[in-house]
Tab-separated table of C-alpha atoms (C1' of nucleotides) in Angstrom:
chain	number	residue	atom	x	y	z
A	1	UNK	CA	-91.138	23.132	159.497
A	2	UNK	CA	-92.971	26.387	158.102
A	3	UNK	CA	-89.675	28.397	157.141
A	4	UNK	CA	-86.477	26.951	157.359
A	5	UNK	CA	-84.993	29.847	157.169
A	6	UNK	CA	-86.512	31.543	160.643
A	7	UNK	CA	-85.408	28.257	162.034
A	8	UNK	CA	-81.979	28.560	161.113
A	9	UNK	CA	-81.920	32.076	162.150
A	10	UNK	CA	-83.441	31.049	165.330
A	11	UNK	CA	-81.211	28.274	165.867
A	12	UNK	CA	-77.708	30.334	165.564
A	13	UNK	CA	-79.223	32.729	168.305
A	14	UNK	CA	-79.179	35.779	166.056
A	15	UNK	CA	-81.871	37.097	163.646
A	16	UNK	CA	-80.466	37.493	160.338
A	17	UNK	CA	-82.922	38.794	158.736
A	18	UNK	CA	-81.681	39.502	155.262
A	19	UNK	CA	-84.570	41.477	154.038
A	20	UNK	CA	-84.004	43.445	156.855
A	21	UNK	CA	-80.249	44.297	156.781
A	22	UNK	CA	-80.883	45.624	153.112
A	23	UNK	CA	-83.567	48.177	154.243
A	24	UNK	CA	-80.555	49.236	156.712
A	25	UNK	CA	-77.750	48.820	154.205
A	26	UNK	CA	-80.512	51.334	151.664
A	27	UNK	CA	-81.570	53.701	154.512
A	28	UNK	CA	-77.794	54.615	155.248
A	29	UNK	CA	-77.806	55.141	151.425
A	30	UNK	CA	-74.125	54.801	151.520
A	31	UNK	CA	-74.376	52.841	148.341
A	32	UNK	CA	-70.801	52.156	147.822
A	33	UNK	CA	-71.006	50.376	151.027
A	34	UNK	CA	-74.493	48.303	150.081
A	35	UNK	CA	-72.994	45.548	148.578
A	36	UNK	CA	-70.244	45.098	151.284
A	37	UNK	CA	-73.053	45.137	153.449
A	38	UNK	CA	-75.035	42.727	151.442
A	39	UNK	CA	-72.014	40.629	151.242
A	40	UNK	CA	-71.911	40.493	154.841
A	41	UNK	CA	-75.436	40.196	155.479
A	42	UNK	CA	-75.194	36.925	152.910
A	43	UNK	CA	-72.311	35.659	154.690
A	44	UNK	CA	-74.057	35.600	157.885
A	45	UNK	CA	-76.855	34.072	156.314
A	46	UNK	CA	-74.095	31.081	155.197
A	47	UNK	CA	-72.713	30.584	158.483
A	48	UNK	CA	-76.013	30.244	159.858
A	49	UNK	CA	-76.574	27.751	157.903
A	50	UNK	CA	-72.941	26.180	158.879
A	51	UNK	CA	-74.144	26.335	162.732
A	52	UNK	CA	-77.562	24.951	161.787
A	53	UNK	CA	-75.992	21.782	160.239
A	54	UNK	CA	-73.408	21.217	162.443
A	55	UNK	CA	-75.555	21.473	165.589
A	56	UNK	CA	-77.908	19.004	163.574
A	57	UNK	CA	-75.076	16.256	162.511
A	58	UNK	CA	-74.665	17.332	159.028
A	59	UNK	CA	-76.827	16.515	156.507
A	60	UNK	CA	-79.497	13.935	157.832
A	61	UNK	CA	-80.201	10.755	155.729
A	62	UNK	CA	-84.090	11.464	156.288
A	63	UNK	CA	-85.239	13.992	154.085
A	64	UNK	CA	-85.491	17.527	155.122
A	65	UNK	CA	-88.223	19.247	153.765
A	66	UNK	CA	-89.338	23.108	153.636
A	67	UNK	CA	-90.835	25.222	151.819
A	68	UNK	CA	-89.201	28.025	149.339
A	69	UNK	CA	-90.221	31.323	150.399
A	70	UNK	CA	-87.892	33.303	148.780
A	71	UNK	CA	-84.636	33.119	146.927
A	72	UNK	CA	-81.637	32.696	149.241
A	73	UNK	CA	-79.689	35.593	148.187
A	74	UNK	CA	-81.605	38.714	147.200
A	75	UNK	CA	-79.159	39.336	144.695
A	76	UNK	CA	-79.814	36.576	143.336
A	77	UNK	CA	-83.203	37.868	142.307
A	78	UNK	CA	-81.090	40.083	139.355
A	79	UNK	CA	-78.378	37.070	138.777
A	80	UNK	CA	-75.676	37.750	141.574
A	81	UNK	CA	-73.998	35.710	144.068
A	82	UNK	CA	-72.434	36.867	147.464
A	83	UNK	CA	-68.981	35.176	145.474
A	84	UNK	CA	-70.005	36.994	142.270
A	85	UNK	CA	-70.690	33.666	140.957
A	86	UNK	CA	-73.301	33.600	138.226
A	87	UNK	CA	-75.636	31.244	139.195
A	88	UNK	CA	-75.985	29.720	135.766
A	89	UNK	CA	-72.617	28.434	136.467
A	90	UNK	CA	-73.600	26.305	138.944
A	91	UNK	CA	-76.214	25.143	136.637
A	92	UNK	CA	-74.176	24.331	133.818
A	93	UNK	CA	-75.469	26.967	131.273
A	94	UNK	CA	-73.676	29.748	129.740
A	95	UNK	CA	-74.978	32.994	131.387
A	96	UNK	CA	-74.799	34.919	128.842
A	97	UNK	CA	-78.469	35.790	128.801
A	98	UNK	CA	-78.140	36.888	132.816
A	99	UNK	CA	-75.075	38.840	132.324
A	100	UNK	CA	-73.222	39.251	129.104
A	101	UNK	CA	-70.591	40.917	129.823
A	102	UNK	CA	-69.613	37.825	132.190
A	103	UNK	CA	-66.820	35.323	130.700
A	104	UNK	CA	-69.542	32.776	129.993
A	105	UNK	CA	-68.247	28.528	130.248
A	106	UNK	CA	-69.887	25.465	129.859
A	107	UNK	CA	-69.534	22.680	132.130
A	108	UNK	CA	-69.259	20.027	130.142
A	109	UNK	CA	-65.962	22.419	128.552
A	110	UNK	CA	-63.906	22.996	131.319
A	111	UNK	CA	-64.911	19.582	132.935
A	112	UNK	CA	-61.326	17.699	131.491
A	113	UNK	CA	-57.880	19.247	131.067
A	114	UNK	CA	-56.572	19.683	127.801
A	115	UNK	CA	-59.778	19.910	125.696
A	116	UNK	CA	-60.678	22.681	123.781
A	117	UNK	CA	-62.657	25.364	124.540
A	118	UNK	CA	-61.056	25.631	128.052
A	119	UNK	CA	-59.892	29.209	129.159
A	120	UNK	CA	-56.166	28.887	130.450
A	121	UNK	CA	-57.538	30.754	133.673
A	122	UNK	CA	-59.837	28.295	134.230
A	123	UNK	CA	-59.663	26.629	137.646
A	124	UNK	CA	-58.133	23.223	137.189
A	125	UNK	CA	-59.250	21.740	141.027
A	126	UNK	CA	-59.888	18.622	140.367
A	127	UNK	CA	-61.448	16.090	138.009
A	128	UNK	CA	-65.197	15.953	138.154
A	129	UNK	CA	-64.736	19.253	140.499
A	130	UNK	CA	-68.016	21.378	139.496
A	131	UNK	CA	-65.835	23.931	140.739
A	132	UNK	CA	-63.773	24.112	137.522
A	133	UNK	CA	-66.923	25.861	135.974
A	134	UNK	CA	-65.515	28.812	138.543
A	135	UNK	CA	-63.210	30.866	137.210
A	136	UNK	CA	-60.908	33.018	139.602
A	137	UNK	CA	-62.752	36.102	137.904
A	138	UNK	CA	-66.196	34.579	138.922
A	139	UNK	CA	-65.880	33.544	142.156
A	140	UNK	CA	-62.227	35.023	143.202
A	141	UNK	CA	-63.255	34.585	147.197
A	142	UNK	CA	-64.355	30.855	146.818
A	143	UNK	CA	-61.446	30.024	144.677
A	144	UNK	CA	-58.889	31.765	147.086
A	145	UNK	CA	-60.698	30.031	150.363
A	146	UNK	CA	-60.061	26.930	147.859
A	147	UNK	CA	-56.547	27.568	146.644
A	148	UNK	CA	-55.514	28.251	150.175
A	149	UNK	CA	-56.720	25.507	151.703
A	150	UNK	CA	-55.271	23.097	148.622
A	151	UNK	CA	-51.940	24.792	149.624
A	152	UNK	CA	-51.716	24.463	152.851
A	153	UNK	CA	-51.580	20.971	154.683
A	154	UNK	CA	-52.929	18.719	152.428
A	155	UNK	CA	-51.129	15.899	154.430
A	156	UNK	CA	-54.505	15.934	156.117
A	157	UNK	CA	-56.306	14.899	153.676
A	158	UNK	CA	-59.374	16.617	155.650
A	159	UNK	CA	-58.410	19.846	155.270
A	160	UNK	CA	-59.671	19.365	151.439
A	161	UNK	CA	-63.155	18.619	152.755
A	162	UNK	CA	-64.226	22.218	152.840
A	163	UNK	CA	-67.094	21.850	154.558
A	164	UNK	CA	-68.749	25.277	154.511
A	165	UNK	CA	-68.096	24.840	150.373
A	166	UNK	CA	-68.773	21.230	149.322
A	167	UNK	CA	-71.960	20.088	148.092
A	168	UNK	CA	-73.596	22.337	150.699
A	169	UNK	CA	-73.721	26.014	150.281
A	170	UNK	CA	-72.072	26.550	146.852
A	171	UNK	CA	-74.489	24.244	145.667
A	172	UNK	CA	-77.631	26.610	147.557
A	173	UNK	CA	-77.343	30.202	145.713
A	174	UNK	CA	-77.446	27.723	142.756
A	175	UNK	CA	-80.939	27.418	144.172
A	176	UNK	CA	-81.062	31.191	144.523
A	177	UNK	CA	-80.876	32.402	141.004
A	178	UNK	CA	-84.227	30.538	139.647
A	179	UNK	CA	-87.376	32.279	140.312
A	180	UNK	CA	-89.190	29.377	141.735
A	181	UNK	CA	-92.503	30.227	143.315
A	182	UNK	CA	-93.169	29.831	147.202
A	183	UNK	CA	-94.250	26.465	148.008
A	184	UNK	CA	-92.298	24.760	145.551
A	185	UNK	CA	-90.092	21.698	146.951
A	186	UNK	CA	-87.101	20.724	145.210
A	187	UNK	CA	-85.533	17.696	146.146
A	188	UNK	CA	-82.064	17.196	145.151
A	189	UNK	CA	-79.014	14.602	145.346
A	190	UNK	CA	-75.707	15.622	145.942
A	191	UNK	CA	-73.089	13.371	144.040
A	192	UNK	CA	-69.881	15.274	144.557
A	193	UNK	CA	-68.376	14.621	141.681
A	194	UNK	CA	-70.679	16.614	140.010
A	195	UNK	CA	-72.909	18.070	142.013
A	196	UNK	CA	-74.407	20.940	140.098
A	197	UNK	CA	-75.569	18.456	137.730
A	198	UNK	CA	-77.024	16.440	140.387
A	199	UNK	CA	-78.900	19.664	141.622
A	200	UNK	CA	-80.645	19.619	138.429
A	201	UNK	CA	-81.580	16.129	137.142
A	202	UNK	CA	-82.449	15.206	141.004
A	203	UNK	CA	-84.541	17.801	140.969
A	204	UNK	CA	-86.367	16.273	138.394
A	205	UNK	CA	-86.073	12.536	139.419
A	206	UNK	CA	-88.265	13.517	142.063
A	207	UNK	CA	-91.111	14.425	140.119
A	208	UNK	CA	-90.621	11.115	138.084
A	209	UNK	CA	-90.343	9.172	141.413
A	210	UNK	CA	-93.266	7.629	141.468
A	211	UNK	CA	-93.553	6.633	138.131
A	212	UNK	CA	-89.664	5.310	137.769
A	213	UNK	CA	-89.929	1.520	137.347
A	214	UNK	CA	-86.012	1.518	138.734
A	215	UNK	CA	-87.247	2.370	141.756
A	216	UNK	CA	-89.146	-1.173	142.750
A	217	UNK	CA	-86.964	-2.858	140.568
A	218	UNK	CA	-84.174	-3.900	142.752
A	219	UNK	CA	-86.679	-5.153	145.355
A	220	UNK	CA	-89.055	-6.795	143.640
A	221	UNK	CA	-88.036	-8.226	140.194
A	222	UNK	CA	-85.618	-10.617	141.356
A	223	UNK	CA	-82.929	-9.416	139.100
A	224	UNK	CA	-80.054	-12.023	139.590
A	225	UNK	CA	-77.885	-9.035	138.269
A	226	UNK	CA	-76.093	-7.977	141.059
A	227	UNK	CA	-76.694	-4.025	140.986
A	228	UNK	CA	-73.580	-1.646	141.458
A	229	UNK	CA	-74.457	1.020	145.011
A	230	UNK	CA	-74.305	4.166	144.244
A	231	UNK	CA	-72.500	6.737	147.041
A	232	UNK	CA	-74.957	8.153	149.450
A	233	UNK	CA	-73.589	11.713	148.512
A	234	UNK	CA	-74.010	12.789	151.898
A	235	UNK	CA	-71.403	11.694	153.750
A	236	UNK	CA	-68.388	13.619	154.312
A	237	UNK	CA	-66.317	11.373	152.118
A	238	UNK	CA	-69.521	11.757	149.781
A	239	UNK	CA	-69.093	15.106	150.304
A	240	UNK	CA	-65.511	15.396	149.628
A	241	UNK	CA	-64.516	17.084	145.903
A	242	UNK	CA	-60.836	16.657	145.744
A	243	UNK	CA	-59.066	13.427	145.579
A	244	UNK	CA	-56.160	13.429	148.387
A	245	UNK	CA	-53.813	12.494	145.358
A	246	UNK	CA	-51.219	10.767	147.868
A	247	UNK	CA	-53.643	7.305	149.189
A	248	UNK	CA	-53.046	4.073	147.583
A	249	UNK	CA	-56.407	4.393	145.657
A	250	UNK	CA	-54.876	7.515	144.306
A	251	UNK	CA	-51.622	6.437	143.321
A	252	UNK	CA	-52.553	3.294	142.101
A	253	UNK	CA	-55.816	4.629	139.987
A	254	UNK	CA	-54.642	3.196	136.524
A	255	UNK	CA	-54.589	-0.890	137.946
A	256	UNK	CA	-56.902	0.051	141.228
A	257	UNK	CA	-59.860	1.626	140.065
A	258	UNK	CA	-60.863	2.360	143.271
A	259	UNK	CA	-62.460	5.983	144.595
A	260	UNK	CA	-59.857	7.883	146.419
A	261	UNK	CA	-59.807	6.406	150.052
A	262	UNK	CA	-61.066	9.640	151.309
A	263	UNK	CA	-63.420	10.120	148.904
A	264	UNK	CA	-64.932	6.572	149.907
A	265	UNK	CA	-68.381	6.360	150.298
A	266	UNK	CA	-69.223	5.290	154.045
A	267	UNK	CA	-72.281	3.404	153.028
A	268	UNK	CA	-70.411	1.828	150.693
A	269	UNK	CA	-67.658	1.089	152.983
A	270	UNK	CA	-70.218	-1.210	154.646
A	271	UNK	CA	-70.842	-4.755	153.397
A	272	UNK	CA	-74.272	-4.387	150.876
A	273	UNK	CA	-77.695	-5.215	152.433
A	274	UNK	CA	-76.829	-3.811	155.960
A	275	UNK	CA	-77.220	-0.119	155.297
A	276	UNK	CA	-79.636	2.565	154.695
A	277	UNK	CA	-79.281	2.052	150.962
A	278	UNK	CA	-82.240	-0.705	150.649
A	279	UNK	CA	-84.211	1.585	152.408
A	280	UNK	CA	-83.895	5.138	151.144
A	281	UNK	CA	-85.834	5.949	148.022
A	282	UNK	CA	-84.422	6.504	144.920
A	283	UNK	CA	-82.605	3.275	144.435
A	284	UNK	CA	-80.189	4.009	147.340
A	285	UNK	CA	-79.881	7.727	145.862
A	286	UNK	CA	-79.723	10.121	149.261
A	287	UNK	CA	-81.432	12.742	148.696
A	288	UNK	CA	-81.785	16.342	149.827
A	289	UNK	CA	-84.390	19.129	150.289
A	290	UNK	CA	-83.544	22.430	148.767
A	291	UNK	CA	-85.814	25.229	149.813
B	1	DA	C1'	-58.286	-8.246	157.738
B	2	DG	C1'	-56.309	-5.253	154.514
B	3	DG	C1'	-54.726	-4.081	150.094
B	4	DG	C1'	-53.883	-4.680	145.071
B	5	DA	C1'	-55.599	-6.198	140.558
B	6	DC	C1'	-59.125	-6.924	137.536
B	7	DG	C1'	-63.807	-7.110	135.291
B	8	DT	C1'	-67.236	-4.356	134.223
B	9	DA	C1'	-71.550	-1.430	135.349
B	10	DG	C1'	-72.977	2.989	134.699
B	11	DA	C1'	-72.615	7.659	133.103
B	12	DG	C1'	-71.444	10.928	129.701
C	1	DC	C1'	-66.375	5.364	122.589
C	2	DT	C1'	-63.927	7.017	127.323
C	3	DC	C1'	-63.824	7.398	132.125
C	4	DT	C1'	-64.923	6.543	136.953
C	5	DA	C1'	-65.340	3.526	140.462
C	6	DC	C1'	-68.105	-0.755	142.618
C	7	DG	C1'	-67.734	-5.601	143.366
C	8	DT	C1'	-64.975	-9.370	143.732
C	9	DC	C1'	-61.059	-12.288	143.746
C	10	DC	C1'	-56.630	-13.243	145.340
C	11	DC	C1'	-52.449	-12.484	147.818
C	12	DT	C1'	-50.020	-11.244	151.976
DNA sequence: AGGGACGTAGAG
DNA sequence: CTCTACGTCCCT
């Protein structure tokens, strides 16, 4: 796989070209229109990715790998999402030093409810949501799509799996708005609970891989201690923010301690020792390819 | 087998 | 320290 992005392009039948569509979007020189147009051009760009992953299953457990060409979004070469998300957001550092004049937030401020520091229009979606770092002003189309979807229908608890949002492609112009060189790999896991956090240190842990003692340790040592799994963050419970609020886990959280029941890892769901999770590298970590 | 309760590992 | 949630036991 040379360029995953020609791939994708070639596998949703269309060539989205991105570069392209802003030489059109400059050469009508309607500039009041050139972000719309970018904003389209990016959204395409999205759903391509959206076909590309649901023609392929999802998210693999194998590792994709591909090589980073470019940033995703061109904008995000000067600090600017398709949602008007500052990517720094994602990344859990005020942005300040991208754009000032942006309502800059911590993470690790907005992450609980009732601690200080937390802007009352700060998006309360859940706990451990990364996507209480949004604020309505940020990232007003994401936290509509969001809003709406908490709204309506939550009986089904799948509706709250947002699967164009989750862990996928709000986590990939987080990826967009560093300036990493082409041929660079990052590999990343996606815990959902807090998965621009994962983006980072996972993108680390890989360079550390081979040197982690953790990673041999279940295996080989013969620890008697009976290691805890960790979720495979890649299936769509995995993948799931938002606890449903309504199961049994839910409701009885303060005696249960149990994960939402649609938040349940499937790997986990299994009995231990049959699944991927003594295979996969990492100590049972999945892991993903950013590009 | 499924679900609730509990101990506690692991992360922050 | 708090909090989340995995593993396990026990009950139905």
């Amino acid at each position: 796989m040379s360029n995953i992005n020609n791939t994708l392009c070639i596998a949703n039948g269309q060539g989205a070209d991105v570069s392209l569509l802003q030489k059109d979007s400059l050469q009508l020189d309607v500039s009041g229109l050139n972000s719309v147009l970018d904003y389209n051009a990016e959204m395409e760009r999205y759903r391509s990715f959206a076909n590309f992953y649901k023609t392929n299953g999802a998210f693999p457990q194998t590792a994709k790998i591909a090589r980073i060409t470019t940033p995703i979004f061109p904008s995000a070469r000067i600090g600017v999402s398709p949602w008007n998300c500052d990517n720094a957001m994602l990344w859990g550092r005020k942005s300040a030093a991208i754009n000032p004049n942006r309502t800059s937030m911590h993470r690790n401020e907005s992450q609980r409810p009732g601690k200080p520091g937390v802007p009352p229009e700060t998006l309360q979606m859940a706990n451990n949501n990364f996507l209480t770092t949004l604020s309505p002003e940020h990232c007003r189309p994401l936290a509509a799509e969001c809003m709406d979807k908490l709204k309506c229908g939550s009986a089904e608890a799948e509706i709250m799996n947002l699967p164009e949002r989750v862990g996928t492609f709000s986590a990939i112009p987080a990826l967009g708005g560093i300036s990493l060189p082409p041929g660079v790999i990052v590999m990343t896991a996606l815990h959902s609970p807090a998965a621009s956090a994962a983006v980072t240190d996972s993108a680390f842990q890989i360079a550390n891989l081979a040197d982690c003692p953790q990673n041999n340790s279940s295996a080989s040592s013969g620890n008697p201690a009976k290691k805890k799994r960790k979720r495979c963050g890649v299936c769509a419970p995995c993948r799931r923010l938002i606890n449903c609020g309504v199961c049994s886990s839910c409701r009885n959280r303060k005696t249960g301690h149990q994960i939402c029941k649609f938040r349940k890892c499937e790997e986990l769901k299994k009995k231990a020792g049959t699944s991927l999770e003594r295979t996969a590298a990492n100590g049972g970590e999945a892991f993903r390819w950013f590009f």
